[in-house]
Amino acid sequence: MRGPQGPLVQRQQRLGLRPGLLATAGRYGYHRDELYFLRAGRELAFGYVDQPPLTPLLARVATVLFGDSLVGLRVASAIAAALVVVCAGLLAREFGGGRGAQLLAAAATGTSSYLLAVGHLLSTTTFDVLAWSLVSWLAVRALRDGGATWLLVGLAAGIGLQNKVLPAFLVGALLIGVLVAGPREVLRTPWPWLGGLLALLIWTPFLVWEARHGWPMLQLSSAIADGSSGTSASRWILVPYQLVIVSPLFVPIWGIGLWRLARDPALRRWRAFAVAWILLLVLFVATGGKPYYMVGLYPLLLAAGAGPVVDWAARGAQRVRRGVLVAAVALAAAVSALLFLPLMPATALPGSPIAAIDYDAGEQIGWPGFAATLARAADTLPPAERATAVVLTANYGEAGAVDHYGPALGLPPAYSGHNSYGEWGPPPASATVAIVVGYRPGVLSRWCGSVEPVARIDNGIGLDNDEQGAPVVVCRDLTASWAQLWPQIRRIG
């Protein structure tokens, strides 16, 4: 590879991001979302209740290529994270940064909390960050060069929209940014509009699926705003969250980048990005979006700020300033890795700051034991009931765990009303007994004439995650058929 990109890629590889993520990928276990993706990958469609089709498709591909391999499932995310790092370096070059600025932008991005947190899991957020990074890099080039580069922007946005709907907000905010801050002349050419049309065409199969199913993503957005997700937070947390989402030590870098995009004459052509950042912050606060929705813009902000920071380190007391810069990157890397990579033994998580800060760490613990508890509950049933029993779970992670671990334990099939599991249908009419997990007895009394508690979920290490202590009951004497009860059981959130 020639030119500045060659050293950049070589340095990125020396950071060890991709092998580092894969080296720790198998330390705990499947995340609840990954178990859901594995099942969704067996139910391939143009859309799902809570997401477009790309990530379940990647789960299906990983299963075909690697079989039942946790590390194999996460290869695509590690590659995506590595590409985000490359995009940061390329963006720094577009903003006039030399090799030092490119390396700093890549290093700050590669050691940031959010990228380590999502880069070692199969997560829609990982590919969303990559989509935003690619759209940002290509849009920077298109705003400078114009022409057919806008088609590449549309291609990247369209593929990103098959993973999450969030790139639509980025594109919309950038369009408003160009109208407000320029360069407006680019909108007088057909290329940006052709790029938008290409993105829309790629997105269309999912939009058709959504329309045919009553636009469930709108219900999901409302549920998230009301706090139904495990990663939901108060809308007012979103603003201060931006100070820690990369690393508090990198706030000066991306803060300078945001200022440069807003005020530096040398970056005037890209002022739309500063407008877009402000617009998106206001929008997500107003609509109750999740605090991490804007993470995809930080590789660009870090890239814009890296040049002045490197120039600062080269002036005056160079050794001291460079030492401070290197120490900041190293400290940020160490703290981010400790908090967001599965480095600590699982037994050390209960009561630790890691479990309190990183919600996803707890959601990777205890799933084999969860399935084993349900299997023991199933074994207590008389043979006649056991032959037709099913498992009903309160959420898709629990159902995914039964689907993944249950066959080897002889568990009955899993059903759930949660999100796309609800779309996949109720238990058969022949199932008059259900092993139910995760519901409060008061809720079950509306569906079951007889509720017999038989166990509680225990992950064995006392970690307070979403499943710890969940009741397991045997439900008999249904108050109506499963088909009649299903509208009550179904929920989106």
Coordinates of C-alpha atoms in Angstrom, one line a residue:
M1 CA 0.0 0.0 0.0
R2 CA 1.5 3.3 -1.0
G3 CA 1.4 6.8 0.5
P4 CA 0.3 7.7 4.0
Q5 CA -2.3 4.9 4.1
G6 CA 0.5 2.3 4.3
P7 CA 2.1 3.4 7.5
L8 CA -1.4 4.1 9.0
V9 CA -2.6 0.5 8.4
Q10 CA 0.7 -0.9 9.6
R11 CA 0.5 1.2 12.8
Q12 CA -3.1 0.3 13.3
Q13 CA -2.1 -3.4 13.1
R14 CA 0.6 -2.8 15.7
L15 CA -2.1 -1.4 18.0
G16 CA -3.3 -5.0 18.2
L17 CA -6.9 -4.0 18.1
R18 CA -8.3 -6.9 16.0
P19 CA -6.2 -9.7 17.5
G20 CA -6.7 -8.2 21.0
L21 CA -10.5 -8.2 20.6
L22 CA -10.5 -11.8 19.4
A23 CA -8.1 -12.9 22.1
T24 CA -10.6 -11.9 24.7
A25 CA -13.7 -12.7 22.8
G26 CA -14.2 -16.1 24.4
R27 CA -13.5 -15.2 28.0
Y28 CA -17.1 -15.1 29.3
G29 CA -20.0 -16.3 27.1
Y30 CA -22.6 -15.4 24.7
H31 CA -24.4 -12.1 25.2
R32 CA -28.2 -12.1 25.4
D33 CA -28.4 -10.2 22.1
E34 CA -26.0 -12.7 20.4
L35 CA -28.3 -15.6 21.4
Y36 CA -31.1 -13.7 19.9
F37 CA -29.2 -13.1 16.7
L38 CA -28.4 -16.8 16.3
R39 CA -32.1 -17.6 16.4
A40 CA -33.0 -14.7 14.1
G41 CA -30.3 -15.9 11.7
R42 CA -32.3 -19.1 11.3
E43 CA -35.4 -17.0 10.6
L44 CA -33.9 -14.9 7.8
A45 CA -36.2 -12.1 6.6
F46 CA -36.0 -8.6 5.2
G47 CA -36.6 -7.2 8.6
Y48 CA -37.4 -8.0 12.3
V49 CA -39.5 -6.3 14.9
D50 CA -36.5 -4.5 16.4
Q51 CA -33.9 -4.3 13.7
P52 CA -33.0 -4.6 10.0
P53 CA -31.6 -7.9 8.7
L54 CA -27.8 -7.4 8.5
T55 CA -26.7 -8.5 12.0
P56 CA -28.8 -11.7 12.0
L57 CA -27.5 -12.4 8.6
L58 CA -23.9 -12.1 9.8
A59 CA -24.7 -14.4 12.7
R60 CA -26.0 -17.0 10.1
V61 CA -22.8 -16.6 8.0
A62 CA -20.6 -17.0 11.1
T63 CA -22.5 -20.2 12.1
V64 CA -22.0 -21.6 8.6
L65 CA -18.3 -20.7 8.6
F66 CA -17.3 -21.4 12.2
G67 CA -20.0 -23.6 13.6
D68 CA -20.9 -23.2 17.3
S69 CA -17.9 -20.9 18.0
L70 CA -18.3 -17.8 20.2
V71 CA -15.0 -16.4 18.9
G72 CA -16.1 -17.2 15.3
L73 CA -19.4 -15.3 15.9
R74 CA -17.4 -12.2 16.9
V75 CA -14.9 -12.1 14.1
A76 CA -17.0 -9.7 12.0
S77 CA -17.3 -7.3 14.9
A78 CA -13.5 -7.3 15.4
I79 CA -12.9 -6.6 11.7
A80 CA -15.5 -3.8 11.8
A81 CA -13.8 -2.2 14.8
A82 CA -10.4 -2.4 13.0
L83 CA -12.0 -0.6 10.0
V84 CA -13.3 2.1 12.3
V85 CA -9.8 2.7 13.4
V86 CA -8.6 2.9 9.8
C87 CA -11.4 5.4 9.0
A88 CA -10.2 7.7 11.9
G89 CA -6.7 7.8 10.5
L90 CA -8.0 8.4 6.9
L91 CA -10.2 11.2 8.2
A92 CA -7.2 12.8 10.0
R93 CA -5.4 12.8 6.7
E94 CA -8.3 14.4 4.9
F95 CA -8.2 17.2 7.5
G96 CA -4.6 17.9 6.7
G97 CA -3.0 15.9 9.5
G98 CA 0.4 14.2 9.0
R99 CA 1.4 10.8 10.1
G100 CA 1.5 11.8 13.7
A101 CA -2.1 13.1 13.6
Q102 CA -3.3 10.0 11.7
L103 CA -1.7 7.8 14.3
L104 CA -3.1 9.7 17.2
A105 CA -6.6 9.7 15.7
A106 CA -6.3 5.9 15.1
A107 CA -4.9 5.3 18.6
A108 CA -7.5 7.4 20.4
T109 CA -10.3 5.7 18.4
G110 CA -8.9 2.2 18.9
T111 CA -8.5 2.6 22.6
S112 CA -11.8 4.4 23.2
S113 CA -14.3 2.9 25.6
Y114 CA -17.1 2.5 23.2
L115 CA -15.1 0.7 20.5
L116 CA -13.7 -1.8 22.9
A117 CA -17.1 -2.3 24.5
V118 CA -18.8 -3.2 21.3
G119 CA -15.9 -4.5 19.2
H120 CA -15.6 -7.8 21.1
L121 CA -19.3 -8.7 20.8
L122 CA -21.6 -9.3 17.8
S123 CA -23.6 -6.1 18.1
T124 CA -25.6 -3.9 15.9
T125 CA -23.8 -1.0 17.4
T126 CA -20.4 -2.1 16.1
F127 CA -21.6 -2.1 12.5
D128 CA -23.5 1.1 13.1
V129 CA -20.2 2.9 14.3
L130 CA -18.5 1.5 11.1
A131 CA -21.4 2.8 8.9
W132 CA -21.2 6.3 10.5
S133 CA -17.4 6.3 10.1
L134 CA -17.5 5.3 6.5
V135 CA -20.3 7.7 5.7
S136 CA -18.3 10.5 7.4
W137 CA -15.1 9.7 5.6
L138 CA -16.8 9.5 2.2
A139 CA -18.9 12.6 2.8
V140 CA -15.8 14.5 3.7
R141 CA -14.3 13.5 0.4
A142 CA -17.5 14.2 -1.5
L143 CA -17.9 17.7 0.0
R144 CA -14.4 18.4 -1.2
D145 CA -14.4 16.6 -4.6
G146 CA -18.1 16.3 -5.5
G147 CA -19.1 14.0 -8.3
A148 CA -19.7 10.2 -8.1
T149 CA -18.2 10.0 -4.6
W150 CA -21.7 10.8 -3.4
L151 CA -22.8 7.4 -4.8
L152 CA -20.3 5.8 -2.4
V153 CA -21.8 7.8 0.4
G154 CA -25.2 6.5 -0.5
L155 CA -23.9 2.9 -0.8
A156 CA -22.4 3.1 2.7
A157 CA -25.5 4.7 4.2
G158 CA -27.8 2.1 2.5
I159 CA -25.8 -0.8 3.8
G160 CA -25.7 0.8 7.3
L161 CA -29.5 1.2 7.2
Q162 CA -29.8 -2.5 6.7
N163 CA -28.2 -2.8 10.2
K164 CA -29.8 0.1 12.1
V165 CA -32.0 3.1 11.2
L166 CA -29.6 5.6 12.9
P167 CA -27.6 6.4 9.7
A168 CA -30.8 8.0 8.4
F169 CA -30.4 10.6 11.2
L170 CA -26.8 11.2 10.4
V171 CA -27.6 11.8 6.7
G172 CA -30.5 14.0 7.6
A173 CA -28.5 16.1 10.0
L174 CA -25.7 16.4 7.4
L175 CA -28.2 17.6 4.8
I176 CA -29.5 20.3 7.2
G177 CA -25.8 21.1 8.1
V178 CA -25.0 21.8 4.5
L179 CA -28.1 24.0 4.1
V180 CA -27.1 25.9 7.2
A181 CA -23.3 26.2 6.8
G182 CA -22.6 25.1 3.3
P183 CA -21.2 24.4 0.8
R184 CA -24.7 24.7 -0.6
E185 CA -23.5 24.5 -4.2
V186 CA -23.0 20.7 -3.8
L187 CA -26.8 20.4 -3.6
R188 CA -27.2 22.0 -7.0
T189 CA -25.6 19.0 -8.6
P190 CA -27.5 15.7 -9.1
W191 CA -24.8 13.5 -7.3
P192 CA -25.9 14.0 -3.7
W193 CA -29.5 13.2 -4.6
L194 CA -28.5 10.2 -6.6
G195 CA -26.5 9.0 -3.6
G196 CA -29.6 9.5 -1.4
L197 CA -31.7 7.6 -3.9
L198 CA -29.2 4.7 -3.9
A199 CA -29.4 4.6 -0.1
L200 CA -33.2 4.6 -0.2
L201 CA -33.2 1.8 -2.8
I202 CA -30.9 -0.4 -0.7
W203 CA -33.1 0.3 2.4
T204 CA -36.4 -0.3 0.6
P205 CA -36.8 -4.0 1.4
F206 CA -36.7 -3.3 5.1
L207 CA -39.1 -0.4 4.7
V208 CA -41.5 -2.6 2.9
W209 CA -41.2 -5.2 5.6
E210 CA -41.8 -2.5 8.3
A211 CA -44.9 -1.2 6.5
R212 CA -46.4 -4.6 6.1
H213 CA -45.9 -5.3 9.8
G214 CA -47.3 -2.1 11.1
W215 CA -44.1 -0.1 11.7
P216 CA -43.0 -1.9 14.9
M217 CA -39.7 0.1 15.0
L218 CA -41.8 3.1 16.0
Q219 CA -43.2 1.2 18.9
L220 CA -39.7 0.1 19.8
S221 CA -38.4 3.7 19.8
S222 CA -41.2 4.8 22.1
A223 CA -40.4 1.9 24.4
I224 CA -36.7 2.8 24.5
A225 CA -37.6 6.4 25.3
D226 CA -39.7 5.1 28.2
G227 CA -36.7 3.2 29.5
S228 CA -37.6 -0.4 28.6
S229 CA -34.1 -1.3 27.4
G230 CA -31.3 -2.5 29.7
T231 CA -29.2 0.2 28.2
S232 CA -31.8 3.0 28.4
A233 CA -31.0 6.0 30.6
S234 CA -32.5 9.3 31.5
R235 CA -32.5 11.6 28.5
W236 CA -30.6 14.2 30.5
I237 CA -27.7 11.7 31.0
L238 CA -27.0 11.9 27.2
V239 CA -25.2 15.2 27.4
P240 CA -22.7 14.4 30.2
Y241 CA -22.4 10.9 28.8
Q242 CA -20.6 12.4 25.8
L243 CA -17.7 13.3 28.1
V244 CA -17.0 9.7 29.0
I245 CA -18.1 7.7 26.0
V246 CA -14.7 7.9 24.3
S247 CA -12.6 8.6 27.4
P248 CA -12.5 11.6 29.6
L249 CA -8.8 11.9 28.6
F250 CA -9.7 12.3 25.0
V251 CA -12.3 15.1 25.5
P252 CA -9.7 17.8 24.7
I253 CA -8.9 16.1 21.3
W254 CA -12.5 15.7 20.1
G255 CA -13.4 19.0 21.7
I256 CA -10.8 20.8 19.6
G257 CA -12.0 18.8 16.6
L258 CA -15.6 20.0 17.1
W259 CA -14.3 23.6 17.5
R260 CA -12.2 23.3 14.3
L261 CA -15.1 22.0 12.3
A262 CA -17.2 24.9 13.6
R263 CA -14.7 27.8 13.4
D264 CA -11.4 26.9 11.6
P265 CA -11.4 28.5 8.1
A266 CA -9.2 25.5 6.9
L267 CA -12.1 23.1 7.6
R268 CA -14.9 25.5 6.5
R269 CA -16.0 23.1 3.8
W270 CA -16.9 20.5 6.4
R271 CA -18.7 22.8 8.9
A272 CA -21.9 20.8 8.3
F273 CA -20.5 18.1 10.6
A274 CA -20.4 20.5 13.5
V275 CA -24.0 21.5 12.8
A276 CA -24.9 17.9 12.5
W277 CA -23.4 17.0 15.9
I278 CA -25.4 19.7 17.6
L279 CA -28.6 18.8 15.9
L280 CA -28.2 15.1 16.7
L281 CA -27.5 15.9 20.4
V282 CA -30.6 18.0 20.7
L283 CA -32.7 15.4 18.8
F284 CA -31.7 12.5 20.9
V285 CA -32.1 14.4 24.1
A286 CA -35.6 15.5 23.0
T287 CA -36.7 12.0 21.9
G288 CA -35.1 10.0 24.7
G289 CA -32.5 8.2 22.6
K290 CA -29.8 6.0 24.1
P291 CA -26.7 7.8 25.3
Y292 CA -24.4 6.0 22.8
Y293 CA -26.4 6.9 19.7
M294 CA -23.9 9.5 18.6
V295 CA -20.7 7.4 19.0
G296 CA -20.3 7.1 15.3
L297 CA -19.3 10.8 15.0
Y298 CA -16.4 10.6 17.4
P299 CA -13.8 9.1 15.0
L300 CA -14.4 12.2 12.8
L301 CA -14.1 14.6 15.8
L302 CA -11.0 12.9 17.1
A303 CA -9.5 13.1 13.5
A304 CA -10.3 16.8 13.3
G305 CA -8.6 17.5 16.7
A306 CA -5.6 15.2 16.3
G307 CA -3.5 17.6 14.2
P308 CA -3.5 20.6 16.6
V309 CA -2.8 18.3 19.5
V310 CA 0.2 16.7 17.7
D311 CA 1.4 20.2 16.8
W312 CA 1.1 21.2 20.5
A313 CA 3.2 18.2 21.5
A314 CA 5.9 19.2 19.0
R315 CA 6.3 22.7 20.5
G316 CA 8.2 23.9 23.6
A317 CA 9.1 21.1 26.0
Q318 CA 8.7 18.4 23.4
R319 CA 9.7 15.5 25.6
V320 CA 7.3 16.5 28.4
R321 CA 4.4 17.2 26.1
R322 CA 4.9 14.1 24.1
G323 CA 5.2 12.1 27.3
V324 CA 1.9 13.6 28.5
L325 CA 0.2 12.6 25.2
V326 CA 1.6 9.1 25.2
A327 CA 0.7 8.6 28.9
A328 CA -2.8 9.8 28.3
V329 CA -3.4 7.4 25.4
A330 CA -1.8 4.5 27.4
L331 CA -3.9 5.3 30.5
A332 CA -7.1 5.6 28.5
A333 CA -6.3 2.3 26.8
A334 CA -5.6 0.5 30.1
V335 CA -8.8 1.9 31.8
S336 CA -11.0 1.2 28.8
A337 CA -9.7 -2.4 28.4
L338 CA -10.1 -3.2 32.1
L339 CA -13.7 -1.9 32.2
F340 CA -15.0 -3.0 28.8
L341 CA -13.0 -6.1 27.8
P342 CA -13.6 -9.4 29.6
L343 CA -10.1 -9.4 31.2
M344 CA -11.2 -10.0 34.8
P345 CA -12.4 -13.5 35.8
A346 CA -16.1 -13.7 35.9
T347 CA -16.0 -14.5 39.6
A348 CA -14.5 -11.1 40.2
L349 CA -17.5 -9.2 38.6
P350 CA -20.0 -9.2 41.4
G351 CA -19.8 -6.0 43.3
S352 CA -17.1 -4.6 41.1
P353 CA -17.1 -1.3 39.2
I354 CA -16.9 -3.3 36.0
A355 CA -20.4 -4.8 36.5
A356 CA -21.8 -1.4 37.6
I357 CA -20.4 0.5 34.6
D358 CA -20.5 -2.1 31.8
Y359 CA -24.1 -3.6 31.6
D360 CA -23.1 -5.9 28.8
A361 CA -20.5 -7.7 30.9
G362 CA -23.2 -9.2 33.2
E363 CA -25.3 -10.2 30.2
Q364 CA -22.6 -12.6 29.1
I365 CA -22.7 -14.6 32.3
G366 CA -24.7 -17.6 33.4
W367 CA -26.6 -18.7 30.2
P368 CA -25.5 -22.4 30.3
G369 CA -26.6 -22.6 34.0
F370 CA -29.8 -20.8 33.1
A371 CA -30.7 -23.5 30.5
A372 CA -29.6 -26.3 33.0
T373 CA -32.0 -24.9 35.6
L374 CA -34.9 -25.1 33.1
A375 CA -33.9 -28.6 32.1
R376 CA -34.0 -29.7 35.7
A377 CA -37.5 -28.1 36.0
A378 CA -38.6 -30.0 32.9
D379 CA -37.3 -33.3 34.4
T380 CA -39.7 -32.9 37.3
L381 CA -42.8 -33.1 35.0
P382 CA -44.7 -36.4 34.7
P383 CA -43.9 -38.1 31.3
A384 CA -47.3 -37.3 29.8
E385 CA -46.8 -33.5 30.5
R386 CA -43.1 -33.6 29.6
A387 CA -43.9 -34.9 26.1
T388 CA -45.9 -31.8 25.1
A389 CA -44.4 -29.1 27.4
V390 CA -42.9 -25.9 26.1
V391 CA -40.7 -23.2 27.6
L392 CA -42.1 -19.7 27.8
T393 CA -39.6 -16.9 28.5
A394 CA -40.1 -13.2 29.4
N395 CA -37.5 -11.9 27.0
Y396 CA -35.6 -12.8 23.8
G397 CA -32.3 -13.5 25.6
E398 CA -33.8 -16.2 27.7
A399 CA -35.5 -17.8 24.7
G400 CA -32.3 -17.6 22.7
A401 CA -30.4 -19.4 25.5
V402 CA -33.0 -22.2 25.5
D403 CA -32.7 -22.4 21.7
H404 CA -28.9 -22.6 21.9
Y405 CA -28.3 -24.8 24.9
G406 CA -31.6 -26.6 25.2
P407 CA -31.3 -29.3 22.5
A408 CA -28.3 -30.8 24.2
L409 CA -30.2 -30.8 27.5
G410 CA -33.4 -32.3 26.1
L411 CA -35.3 -29.1 26.8
P412 CA -38.6 -28.4 25.0
P413 CA -38.7 -25.6 22.4
A414 CA -38.7 -22.0 23.6
Y415 CA -41.4 -19.4 22.9
S416 CA -41.5 -15.7 23.9
G417 CA -43.7 -12.8 23.2
H418 CA -40.7 -10.4 23.2
N419 CA -39.9 -8.6 20.0
S420 CA -39.3 -10.9 17.0
Y421 CA -39.9 -14.0 19.1
G422 CA -43.5 -12.8 19.3
E423 CA -43.6 -12.6 15.5
W424 CA -42.5 -16.2 15.2
G425 CA -45.7 -17.4 16.9
P426 CA -47.3 -18.9 20.0
P427 CA -46.8 -22.5 21.3
P428 CA -48.9 -25.2 19.6
A429 CA -52.4 -25.9 20.9
S430 CA -51.2 -29.3 22.1
A431 CA -48.8 -27.7 24.7
T432 CA -51.0 -27.5 27.8
V433 CA -48.1 -27.2 30.2
A434 CA -45.3 -24.6 30.1
I435 CA -42.1 -24.1 32.0
V436 CA -42.2 -20.3 32.5
V437 CA -39.2 -18.1 33.5
G438 CA -39.0 -14.4 34.2
Y439 CA -42.6 -13.5 34.9
R440 CA -44.1 -12.3 38.2
P441 CA -46.8 -14.7 39.6
G442 CA -49.3 -11.9 39.4
V443 CA -48.9 -11.7 35.6
L444 CA -49.0 -15.4 35.1
S445 CA -52.3 -15.7 37.0
R446 CA -54.0 -14.1 34.0
W447 CA -52.9 -16.9 31.8
C448 CA -52.5 -19.9 34.0
G449 CA -55.0 -21.4 36.4
S450 CA -52.2 -23.2 38.2
V451 CA -48.8 -21.7 38.9
E452 CA -46.3 -24.0 40.6
P453 CA -42.9 -22.4 41.6
V454 CA -40.1 -24.9 41.0
A455 CA -36.8 -23.0 41.0
R456 CA -35.0 -19.6 40.7
I457 CA -32.2 -18.7 38.4
D458 CA -28.8 -18.5 40.0
N459 CA -25.7 -17.8 37.9
G460 CA -23.5 -19.4 40.6
I461 CA -21.4 -16.3 41.3
G462 CA -23.9 -13.9 42.8
L463 CA -23.8 -11.5 39.8
D464 CA -26.8 -9.2 39.8
N465 CA -27.7 -9.4 36.0
D466 CA -31.1 -9.3 34.4
E467 CA -31.8 -13.0 35.0
Q468 CA -30.4 -13.5 38.5
G469 CA -33.2 -14.6 40.9
A470 CA -35.8 -14.9 38.1
P471 CA -38.6 -17.3 39.1
V472 CA -39.1 -20.6 37.3
V473 CA -42.7 -21.9 37.5
V474 CA -44.8 -24.6 35.9
C475 CA -47.9 -23.2 34.3
R476 CA -51.0 -25.5 33.9
D477 CA -54.7 -25.0 33.2
L478 CA -54.5 -22.2 30.6
T479 CA -57.2 -19.7 30.9
A480 CA -57.5 -19.6 27.1
S481 CA -55.7 -21.1 24.1
W482 CA -52.2 -19.9 23.3
A483 CA -53.4 -18.3 20.1
Q484 CA -55.9 -16.3 22.2
L485 CA -53.4 -15.4 24.9
W486 CA -50.6 -14.4 22.4
P487 CA -51.7 -10.8 21.9
Q488 CA -51.4 -10.3 25.7
I489 CA -48.1 -12.0 25.9
R490 CA -46.5 -10.2 22.9
R491 CA -44.5 -7.0 23.7
I492 CA -42.0 -4.8 22.0
G493 CA -39.2 -3.2 24.0

